[in-house]
C-alpha cells in the first residue's frame, strides 16, 4: 500500500515568509508525528496527533510553528516568519496506534535564504 | 534527562563482512527501542525494534541486542551488502510513550 507522503519535497523561501508543509499519513493510521532533522543530526520531535485528542505540541521550538490535522488524516505544519535556523528537513511519520513503530515519509527539505 | 547517543559516527566494512553498530542510552526507564536506516534523500526506514523485556531480537540479516545493565543497544547486520550503505539511527521511546528520541546516527559505508 501507499506509504506516508509529504509535499513539497523541497521548499526554498525568503526569510520572513510563511510556509506550509503537508503530510498524508498511511490510511488507517491514527497517530501522526512531525520531526525536524537538521544537517548531520538526529531527528527532533515537534508535535504528535492521536485521533481526536488534543495534540502534544511540547516539541515545537517557538510560537512561529503550528500544526493541524484535519479529519484525522492530512496534517499541515506551518512556520510563520521563517528564520534561517528553520532550515532543515521536516519529516512526518504515522503509526497505527500510539506507541507502535512509526513509518516515515520522505521529508520536505526547507531552505530559508 | 533522556539522551541517546552513538559510539561511532562512521563505520566502513567490506562487502560480505558482518557490521555492528552501537548505541548508548541514558534513560533506564526506556521500554522500547527502534533502529532506523536512512538513505540519502529519503526518510528513515524501520528496520527492527525491541522491547525492554527482551535481550535479543532477530530479523532478516539483522539482530538487535539490548543490554539493560549498561544501557547499550547494538544492531548487527550479517553479510553486509552495498545496499546496506546508509545512516543508521537508534531511537528510544521517551517518557511520553510515543515520541521517539533519536541518536545522531552512524554512517555505514560498504566497500566492494
Coordinates of N, CA and C in Angstrom, one line a residue:
Chain A
X1 N 0.8 -1.2 0.0 CA 0.0 0.0 0.0 C 0.9 1.2 0.0
X2 N 0.2 2.4 -0.1 CA 1.0 3.6 -0.2 C 1.5 4.0 1.2
X3 N 2.7 4.6 1.2 CA 3.3 5.0 2.4 C 2.9 6.4 2.8
X4 N 3.7 7.0 3.7 CA 3.5 8.4 4.1 C 4.0 9.3 2.9
X5 N 3.2 10.2 2.5 CA 3.7 11.1 1.5 C 3.7 12.6 2.1
X6 N 4.7 13.3 1.6 CA 4.8 14.7 2.0 C 5.0 15.6 0.8
X7 N 4.6 16.8 0.9 CA 4.8 17.8 -0.1 C 4.9 19.2 0.4
X8 N 5.7 20.1 -0.2 CA 6.6 19.7 -1.3 C 7.8 18.9 -0.9
X9 N 8.5 18.4 -1.8 CA 9.8 17.7 -1.4 C 10.9 18.7 -1.1
X10 N 10.8 19.8 -1.8 CA 11.8 20.9 -1.5 C 11.1 22.2 -1.5
X11 N 11.5 23.1 -0.6 CA 10.9 24.4 -0.5 C 12.0 25.4 -0.1
X12 N 12.2 26.4 -1.0 CA 13.1 27.5 -0.7 C 12.3 28.7 -0.5
X13 N 12.5 29.4 0.6 CA 11.8 30.6 0.9 C 12.7 31.7 1.4
X14 N 12.2 32.9 1.4 CA 12.9 34.0 1.9 C 12.6 34.2 3.4
X15 N 13.6 34.6 4.1 CA 13.5 34.9 5.5 C 12.3 35.8 5.7
X16 N 11.4 35.5 6.7 CA 10.3 36.3 7.0 C 9.0 35.8 6.4
X17 N 9.1 35.0 5.4 CA 7.9 34.4 4.7 C 7.3 33.3 5.5
X18 N 6.0 33.0 5.3 CA 5.4 31.8 5.9 C 5.4 30.6 5.0
X19 N 5.5 29.4 5.5 CA 5.5 28.2 4.7 C 4.5 27.2 5.3
X20 N 4.0 26.4 4.4 CA 3.1 25.3 4.8 C 3.6 24.0 4.3
X21 N 3.8 23.0 5.1 CA 4.3 21.7 4.7 C 3.1 20.7 5.0
X22 N 3.0 19.8 4.0 CA 1.8 18.9 4.1 C 2.3 17.4 4.3
X23 N 1.4 16.7 5.0 CA 1.7 15.3 5.2 C 0.4 14.5 5.0
X24 N 0.5 13.4 4.2 CA -0.6 12.5 4.1 C -0.1 11.1 4.7
X25 N -0.7 10.8 5.9 CA -0.3 9.6 6.6 C -0.8 8.3 5.9
X26 N -0.3 7.2 6.3 CA -0.8 5.9 5.8 C -2.3 5.8 6.2
X27 N -3.1 5.3 5.3 CA -4.5 5.2 5.5 C -4.8 4.3 6.7
X28 N -5.6 4.8 7.7 CA -6.0 4.0 8.8 C -5.1 4.2 10.0
X29 N -4.0 4.9 9.8 CA -3.1 5.2 11.0 C -3.7 6.3 11.8
X30 N -3.8 6.1 13.1 CA -4.4 7.1 13.9 C -3.4 8.1 14.5
X31 N -2.2 7.7 14.6 CA -1.2 8.6 15.2 C -0.3 9.2 14.1
X32 N 0.0 10.5 14.2 CA 0.8 11.2 13.3 C 1.8 12.1 14.0
X33 N 3.0 12.1 13.5 CA 4.1 12.8 14.2 C 4.8 13.7 13.2
X34 N 5.3 14.8 13.7 CA 6.2 15.7 12.9 C 7.6 15.7 13.7
X35 N 8.7 15.6 12.9 CA 10.0 15.7 13.4 C 10.8 16.7 12.5
X36 N 11.9 17.2 13.0 CA 12.8 18.0 12.3 C 14.2 17.4 12.3
X37 N 14.8 17.4 11.2 CA 16.2 16.9 11.1 C 17.1 17.9 10.5
X38 N 18.0 18.4 11.4 CA 19.0 19.4 10.9 C 20.1 18.7 10.3
X39 N 21.0 19.3 9.5 CA 22.0 18.7 8.8 C 22.9 17.9 9.7
X40 N 23.1 16.6 9.4 CA 24.0 15.8 10.2 C 23.5 15.4 11.6
X41 N 22.3 15.7 11.8 CA 21.8 15.5 13.2 C 20.7 14.4 13.2
X42 N 20.4 13.9 14.4 CA 19.2 13.0 14.5 C 17.9 13.8 14.4
X43 N 16.8 13.1 14.6 CA 15.5 13.7 14.5 C 15.1 14.3 15.8
X44 N 14.4 15.5 15.7 CA 13.9 16.2 16.8 C 12.4 16.2 16.8
X45 N 11.8 15.7 17.8 CA 10.3 15.6 17.9 C 9.7 17.0 17.9
X46 N 8.7 17.2 17.1 CA 8.0 18.5 17.1 C 6.6 18.4 17.7
X47 N 5.7 17.5 17.2 CA 4.3 17.5 17.5 C 3.7 16.1 17.2
X48 N 2.7 15.8 18.0 CA 2.1 14.5 17.9 C 0.6 14.6 17.9
X49 N -0.1 13.9 17.0 CA -1.6 13.9 16.9 C -2.0 12.4 17.1
X50 N -3.0 12.3 17.9 CA -3.6 10.9 18.1 C -5.1 11.1 18.0
X51 N -5.7 10.5 17.0 CA -7.1 10.6 16.8 C -7.7 12.0 17.0
X52 N -8.7 12.1 17.8 CA -9.4 13.4 18.0 C -8.9 14.1 19.3
X53 N -7.8 13.5 19.9 CA -7.3 14.1 21.1 C -6.5 15.4 20.8
X54 N -6.4 16.2 21.9 CA -5.6 17.4 21.7 C -4.1 17.0 21.4
X55 N -3.5 17.7 20.5 CA -2.1 17.3 20.1 C -1.1 17.6 21.2
X56 N 0.0 16.9 21.2 CA 1.1 17.2 22.1 C 2.0 18.1 21.3
X57 N 2.1 19.4 21.7 CA 2.9 20.4 21.0 C 4.2 20.7 21.7
X58 N 4.5 19.9 22.6 CA 5.7 20.2 23.5 C 7.0 20.3 22.8
X59 N 7.1 19.8 21.6 CA 8.4 19.8 20.9 C 8.5 21.0 19.9
X60 N 7.5 21.8 19.8 CA 7.6 22.9 18.8 C 8.5 24.0 19.4
X61 N 9.5 24.4 18.6 CA 10.6 25.3 19.1 C 10.2 26.7 19.4
X62 N 9.1 27.2 18.8 CA 8.7 28.5 19.1 C 7.2 28.7 18.6
X63 N 6.6 29.8 19.0 CA 5.2 30.0 18.6 C 5.0 30.3 17.2
X64 N 6.1 30.4 16.4 CA 6.0 30.6 15.0 C 5.6 29.3 14.3
X65 N 5.7 28.2 15.0 CA 5.4 26.9 14.5 C 4.0 26.5 15.0
X66 N 3.2 25.9 14.0 CA 1.9 25.4 14.4 C 1.6 24.2 13.5
X67 N 0.7 23.4 13.9 CA 0.3 22.3 13.0 C -1.2 22.0 13.3
X68 N -1.8 21.4 12.3 CA -3.2 21.0 12.4 C -3.3 19.7 11.6
X69 N -4.4 19.0 12.0 CA -4.7 17.7 11.4 C -6.2 17.7 11.1
X70 N -6.5 17.7 9.9 CA -7.9 17.8 9.5 C -8.5 16.4 9.3
X71 N -9.7 16.2 9.8 CA -10.4 14.9 9.6 C -9.7 13.7 10.0
X72 N -8.7 13.8 10.9 CA -8.0 12.7 11.4 C -7.0 12.1 10.4
X73 N -6.7 12.9 9.3 CA -5.9 12.3 8.3 C -4.7 13.3 7.9
X74 N -4.9 14.1 6.9 CA -3.9 15.0 6.4 C -3.5 16.0 7.5
X75 N -2.2 16.3 7.6 CA -1.7 17.3 8.5 C -0.9 18.4 7.8
X76 N -0.9 19.6 8.3 CA -0.2 20.7 7.8 C 0.7 21.3 8.9
X77 N 1.9 21.4 8.6 CA 2.8 22.1 9.6 C 3.1 23.5 9.0
X78 N 2.8 24.5 9.7 CA 3.0 25.9 9.3 C 4.1 26.6 10.1
X79 N 5.0 27.2 9.4 CA 6.0 28.0 10.0 C 5.9 29.5 9.6
X80 N 5.6 30.3 10.5 CA 5.4 31.8 10.2 C 6.7 32.5 10.4
X81 N 6.9 33.5 9.6 CA 8.1 34.4 9.7 C 9.3 33.6 9.7
X82 N 9.6 32.8 8.7 CA 10.7 31.9 8.8 C 12.0 32.6 9.0
X83 N 12.9 31.8 9.7 CA 14.2 32.3 10.0 C 15.2 31.3 9.4
X84 N 16.5 31.7 9.2 CA 17.5 30.8 8.6 C 17.7 29.5 9.5
X85 N 17.5 29.7 10.8 CA 17.7 28.5 11.6 C 16.6 27.4 11.5
X86 N 15.5 27.8 10.7 CA 14.4 26.9 10.5 C 14.8 25.9 9.3
X87 N 15.9 26.2 8.6 CA 16.3 25.4 7.5 C 16.6 24.0 8.0
X88 N 16.0 23.0 7.5 CA 16.1 21.6 7.9 C 15.2 20.7 7.0
X89 N 15.3 19.4 7.3 CA 14.3 18.5 6.7 C 13.2 18.2 7.7
X90 N 12.0 18.4 7.3 CA 10.8 18.2 8.1 C 10.2 16.9 7.7
X91 N 10.2 16.0 8.7 CA 9.7 14.6 8.5 C 8.4 14.4 9.2
X92 N 7.5 13.7 8.5 CA 6.3 13.3 9.1 C 6.3 11.8 9.2
X93 N 5.6 11.3 10.2 CA 5.5 9.8 10.4 C 4.1 9.5 10.9
X94 N 3.7 8.3 10.6 CA 2.4 7.8 11.2 C 2.6 6.4 11.7
X95 N 1.7 6.1 12.6 CA 1.7 4.7 13.2 C 0.2 4.3 13.4
X96 N 0.0 3.0 13.4 CA -1.4 2.5 13.5 C -2.0 2.8 14.9
X97 N -1.2 3.0 15.9 CA -1.7 3.5 17.2 C -0.5 4.0 18.0
X98 N -0.9 4.6 19.1 CA 0.1 5.2 19.9 C 1.2 4.2 20.4
X99 N 2.4 4.5 20.3 CA 3.5 3.7 20.8 C 4.0 2.6 19.8
X100 N 3.3 2.4 18.7 CA 3.8 1.4 17.7 C 4.8 2.0 16.8
X101 N 5.5 1.1 16.0 CA 6.5 1.6 15.1 C 6.0 2.7 14.2
X102 N 6.8 3.7 14.0 CA 6.5 4.8 13.2 C 7.0 4.7 11.8
X103 N 6.2 5.0 10.8 CA 6.6 4.9 9.4 C 6.8 6.3 8.9
X104 N 7.9 6.6 8.3 CA 8.3 8.0 7.9 C 8.0 8.2 6.4
X105 N 7.7 9.5 6.2 CA 7.6 10.0 4.8 C 9.0 10.4 4.3
X106 N 9.2 10.8 3.1 CA 10.5 11.2 2.5 C 11.0 12.6 3.0
X107 N 10.1 13.3 3.6 CA 10.5 14.6 4.2 C 10.4 15.8 3.2
X108 N 10.3 17.0 3.8 CA 10.4 18.2 3.0 C 11.7 19.0 3.4
X109 N 12.5 19.2 2.4 CA 13.7 20.0 2.7 C 13.4 21.5 2.6
X110 N 13.5 22.2 3.7 CA 13.2 23.6 3.8 C 14.5 24.4 3.8
X111 N 14.6 25.3 2.9 CA 15.8 26.2 2.9 C 15.3 27.6 3.0
X112 N 15.8 28.3 4.0 CA 15.4 29.7 4.2 C 16.6 30.6 3.9
X113 N 16.4 31.4 2.9 CA 17.5 32.3 2.4 C 17.5 33.7 3.0
Chain B
X1 N 18.5 13.9 32.1 CA 17.4 13.8 31.2 C 17.7 12.7 30.2
X2 N 16.8 12.5 29.3 CA 17.0 11.4 28.3 C 18.0 11.8 27.3
X3 N 18.7 10.9 26.8 CA 19.6 11.1 25.7 C 19.9 9.8 25.0
X4 N 20.1 9.8 23.8 CA 20.5 8.6 23.0 C 21.8 9.0 22.2
X5 N 22.8 8.2 22.3 CA 24.0 8.6 21.6 C 24.6 7.4 20.9
X6 N 25.4 7.6 19.9 CA 26.1 6.5 19.2 C 27.6 6.6 19.4
X7 N 28.2 5.4 19.5 CA 29.6 5.4 19.8 C 30.5 5.9 18.6
X8 N 30.1 5.5 17.4 CA 31.0 5.9 16.3 C 30.2 6.6 15.2
X9 N 30.7 7.7 14.7 CA 29.9 8.4 13.7 C 30.0 7.7 12.3
X10 N 31.1 7.0 12.0 CA 31.2 6.4 10.7 C 31.7 5.0 10.9
X11 N 31.3 4.1 10.0 CA 31.8 2.7 10.0 C 32.0 2.2 8.6
X12 N 33.1 1.7 8.3 CA 33.4 1.2 6.9 C 33.7 -0.3 7.0
X13 N 32.9 -1.1 6.2 CA 33.1 -2.5 6.2 C 33.2 -3.0 4.8
X14 N 33.8 -4.2 4.6 CA 33.8 -4.8 3.3 C 32.6 -5.6 3.1
X15 N 32.2 -5.6 1.8 CA 31.0 -6.4 1.4 C 31.2 -7.9 1.9
X16 N 30.2 -8.4 2.5 CA 30.2 -9.8 3.0 C 30.5 -9.9 4.4
X17 N 31.2 -8.9 5.0 CA 31.5 -8.9 6.4 C 30.3 -8.6 7.2
X18 N 30.4 -8.9 8.5 CA 29.3 -8.5 9.4 C 29.5 -7.1 10.0
X19 N 28.5 -6.4 10.2 CA 28.6 -5.0 10.7 C 27.9 -4.9 12.1
X20 N 28.5 -4.2 13.0 CA 27.9 -3.9 14.3 C 27.9 -2.4 14.5
X21 N 26.7 -1.9 14.8 CA 26.5 -0.5 15.1 C 26.0 -0.4 16.5
X22 N 26.7 0.4 17.3 CA 26.4 0.5 18.7 C 25.7 1.8 19.1
X23 N 25.0 1.7 20.2 CA 24.2 2.9 20.7 C 24.1 2.8 22.2
X24 N 24.3 3.9 22.8 CA 24.1 4.0 24.3 C 22.9 4.9 24.6
X25 N 22.2 4.6 25.6 CA 21.1 5.4 26.1 C 21.2 5.7 27.5
X26 N 20.5 6.7 28.0 CA 20.7 7.1 29.4 C 19.5 6.9 30.3
X27 N 18.3 6.8 29.7 CA 17.1 6.7 30.4 C 16.9 5.2 30.8
X28 N 17.1 4.8 32.0 CA 16.9 3.4 32.4 C 15.4 3.0 32.3
X29 N 14.5 3.9 32.3 CA 13.1 3.6 32.2 C 12.6 3.4 30.8
X30 N 13.5 3.6 29.8 CA 13.1 3.3 28.4 C 12.6 1.9 28.2
X31 N 11.5 1.7 27.5 CA 10.9 0.4 27.4 C 10.8 -0.1 26.0
X32 N 11.3 0.7 25.0 CA 11.1 0.4 23.6 C 12.2 1.1 22.8
X33 N 12.8 0.3 21.9 CA 13.9 0.8 21.1 C 13.7 0.4 19.7
X34 N 14.1 1.3 18.8 CA 14.0 1.0 17.3 C 15.3 1.4 16.6
X35 N 15.6 0.6 15.6 CA 16.6 1.0 14.7 C 16.0 1.4 13.3
X36 N 16.5 2.5 12.8 CA 16.1 3.0 11.5 C 17.3 3.1 10.6
X37 N 17.0 2.9 9.3 CA 18.0 3.1 8.2 C 17.6 4.3 7.4
X38 N 18.5 5.2 7.1 CA 18.1 6.4 6.3 C 19.1 6.5 5.2
X39 N 18.6 6.3 4.0 CA 19.4 6.5 2.8 C 19.3 8.0 2.4
X40 N 20.3 8.4 1.6 CA 20.3 9.9 1.2 C 19.1 10.3 0.5
X41 N 18.5 11.4 1.0 CA 17.3 12.0 0.4 C 16.0 11.3 0.7
X42 N 16.1 10.3 1.6 CA 14.9 9.6 2.0 C 14.6 9.7 3.5
X43 N 13.4 9.4 3.8 CA 13.0 9.3 5.3 C 13.5 8.1 5.9
X44 N 13.6 8.0 7.2 CA 14.1 6.8 7.9 C 13.2 5.7 7.7
X45 N 13.8 4.5 7.5 CA 13.1 3.3 7.2 C 13.2 2.4 8.4
X46 N 12.1 1.9 8.9 CA 12.1 1.0 10.1 C 12.8 -0.3 9.8
X47 N 13.7 -0.7 10.7 CA 14.5 -2.0 10.5 C 14.0 -3.0 11.5
X48 N 14.1 -2.7 12.7 CA 13.8 -3.7 13.8 C 13.6 -3.0 15.1
X49 N 12.8 -3.5 15.9 CA 12.5 -2.9 17.2 C 12.7 -4.0 18.3
X50 N 12.8 -3.5 19.5 CA 12.9 -4.5 20.7 C 12.4 -3.8 21.9
X51 N 11.7 -4.6 22.7 CA 11.1 -4.1 23.9 C 12.1 -4.4 25.1
X52 N 11.9 -3.7 26.2 CA 12.9 -3.8 27.2 C 12.9 -5.2 28.0
X53 N 11.8 -6.0 27.7 CA 11.7 -7.3 28.4 C 12.4 -8.4 27.6
X54 N 13.1 -7.9 26.5 CA 13.9 -8.8 25.7 C 15.3 -8.4 25.6
X55 N 16.2 -9.4 25.4 CA 17.7 -9.1 25.2 C 18.1 -9.2 23.8
X56 N 17.3 -9.9 23.0 CA 17.8 -10.1 21.6 C 16.5 -10.3 20.7
X57 N 16.7 -9.8 19.5 CA 15.6 -10.0 18.6 C 16.2 -10.1 17.2
X58 N 15.8 -11.0 16.4 CA 16.3 -11.3 15.1 C 15.3 -11.0 14.0
X59 N 15.9 -10.4 12.9 CA 15.1 -10.2 11.7 C 15.8 -10.8 10.5
X60 N 15.5 -10.3 9.4 CA 16.2 -10.9 8.2 C 17.6 -10.2 8.1
X61 N 18.6 -10.9 8.3 CA 20.0 -10.5 8.3 C 20.3 -9.5 9.4
X62 N 19.4 -9.1 10.2 CA 19.7 -8.2 11.3 C 19.3 -8.7 12.6
X63 N 20.1 -8.3 13.6 CA 19.9 -8.7 15.0 C 20.1 -7.5 15.9
X64 N 19.2 -7.3 16.8 CA 19.3 -6.2 17.8 C 19.6 -6.9 19.2
X65 N 20.6 -6.3 19.8 CA 20.9 -6.8 21.2 C 20.7 -5.7 22.2
X66 N 20.1 -6.0 23.3 CA 19.8 -4.9 24.3 C 20.5 -5.4 25.6
X67 N 21.3 -4.5 26.1 CA 21.9 -4.8 27.4 C 21.5 -3.7 28.4
X68 N 20.5 -4.0 29.2 CA 19.9 -3.0 30.1 C 20.8 -2.6 31.2
X69 N 21.7 -3.6 31.6 CA 22.6 -3.3 32.7 C 23.5 -2.1 32.4
X70 N 24.0 -2.1 31.2 CA 24.9 -1.0 30.8 C 24.2 0.0 29.9
X71 N 22.9 -0.2 29.6 CA 22.2 0.7 28.8 C 22.8 0.9 27.4
X72 N 22.9 -0.3 26.8 CA 23.6 -0.3 25.5 C 22.7 -1.1 24.5
X73 N 22.7 -0.7 23.3 CA 21.9 -1.3 22.2 C 22.8 -1.5 21.0
X74 N 22.7 -2.6 20.3 CA 23.5 -2.8 19.1 C 22.7 -3.4 18.0
X75 N 23.1 -3.0 16.8 CA 22.5 -3.6 15.6 C 23.6 -4.4 14.8
X76 N 23.3 -5.6 14.6 CA 24.2 -6.4 13.8 C 23.6 -6.7 12.5
X77 N 24.4 -6.5 11.4 CA 24.0 -6.8 10.1 C 24.9 -7.9 9.5
X78 N 24.3 -9.0 9.2 CA 25.1 -10.1 8.7 C 25.3 -10.0 7.1
X79 N 26.5 -10.4 6.7 CA 26.8 -10.4 5.3 C 26.4 -9.1 4.6
X80 N 27.0 -8.0 5.1 CA 26.7 -6.7 4.7 C 26.8 -6.5 3.2
X81 N 25.9 -5.8 2.6 CA 25.8 -5.6 1.2 C 25.9 -4.2 0.8
X82 N 26.3 -3.8 -0.4 CA 26.4 -2.4 -0.8 C 25.1 -1.6 -0.5
X83 N 24.0 -2.3 -0.7 CA 22.7 -1.7 -0.4 C 22.4 -1.3 1.1
X84 N 23.3 -1.8 1.9 CA 23.2 -1.5 3.4 C 23.8 -0.2 3.7
X85 N 24.5 0.4 2.7 CA 25.2 1.7 3.0 C 24.1 2.8 3.2
X86 N 24.2 3.4 4.4 CA 23.2 4.4 4.8 C 23.6 4.9 6.2
X87 N 22.8 5.8 6.7 CA 23.0 6.2 8.1 C 22.0 5.5 8.9
X88 N 22.4 4.9 10.0 CA 21.6 4.1 10.9 C 21.4 4.9 12.2
X89 N 20.1 5.0 12.6 CA 19.8 5.7 13.8 C 19.2 4.7 14.8
X90 N 19.6 4.8 16.1 CA 18.8 4.2 17.1 C 17.9 5.2 17.7
X91 N 16.8 4.7 18.3 CA 15.8 5.6 18.9 C 15.2 4.9 20.1
X92 N 14.8 5.7 21.1 CA 14.1 5.1 22.2 C 12.8 5.9 22.3
X93 N 11.8 5.1 22.8 CA 10.5 5.8 23.1 C 10.6 6.5 24.4
X94 N 10.4 7.8 24.4 CA 10.6 8.6 25.6 C 9.5 8.4 26.6
X95 N 9.6 9.2 27.6 CA 8.6 9.1 28.7 C 7.2 9.4 28.3
X96 N 7.0 10.1 27.2 CA 5.7 10.4 26.7 C 4.9 9.1 26.3
X97 N 5.7 8.1 25.9 CA 5.1 6.8 25.5 C 4.8 6.8 24.0
X98 N 5.2 7.9 23.3 CA 5.1 7.8 21.8 C 6.2 8.6 21.1
X99 N 6.6 9.7 21.5 CA 7.7 10.5 20.8 C 9.0 9.7 20.9
X100 N 9.7 9.6 19.8 CA 11.0 8.9 19.8 C 12.1 9.9 20.0
X101 N 13.1 9.5 20.8 CA 14.3 10.3 20.9 C 15.4 9.6 20.1
X102 N 16.0 10.3 19.2 CA 16.9 9.7 18.2 C 18.3 10.1 18.6
X103 N 19.3 9.2 18.3 CA 20.7 9.5 18.3 C 21.0 10.2 17.0
X104 N 22.3 10.6 16.9 CA 22.7 11.4 15.8 C 23.0 10.6 14.6
X105 N 23.1 9.3 14.7 CA 23.3 8.4 13.5 C 24.7 7.9 13.3
X106 N 24.9 6.8 12.7 CA 26.2 6.2 12.3 C 26.1 6.0 10.8
X107 N 27.1 6.5 10.1 CA 27.1 6.3 8.7 C 27.8 5.0 8.4
X108 N 27.2 4.1 7.7 CA 27.8 2.8 7.3 C 28.1 2.8 5.8
X109 N 29.4 2.6 5.6 CA 29.8 2.5 4.2 C 30.3 1.1 3.9
X110 N 29.7 0.5 2.9 CA 30.1 -0.9 2.5 C 30.9 -0.8 1.2
X111 N 32.1 -1.3 1.3 CA 33.0 -1.3 0.2 C 33.1 -2.6 -0.5
X112 N 33.3 -2.7 -1.8 CA 33.3 -3.9 -2.5 C 34.7 -4.7 -2.3

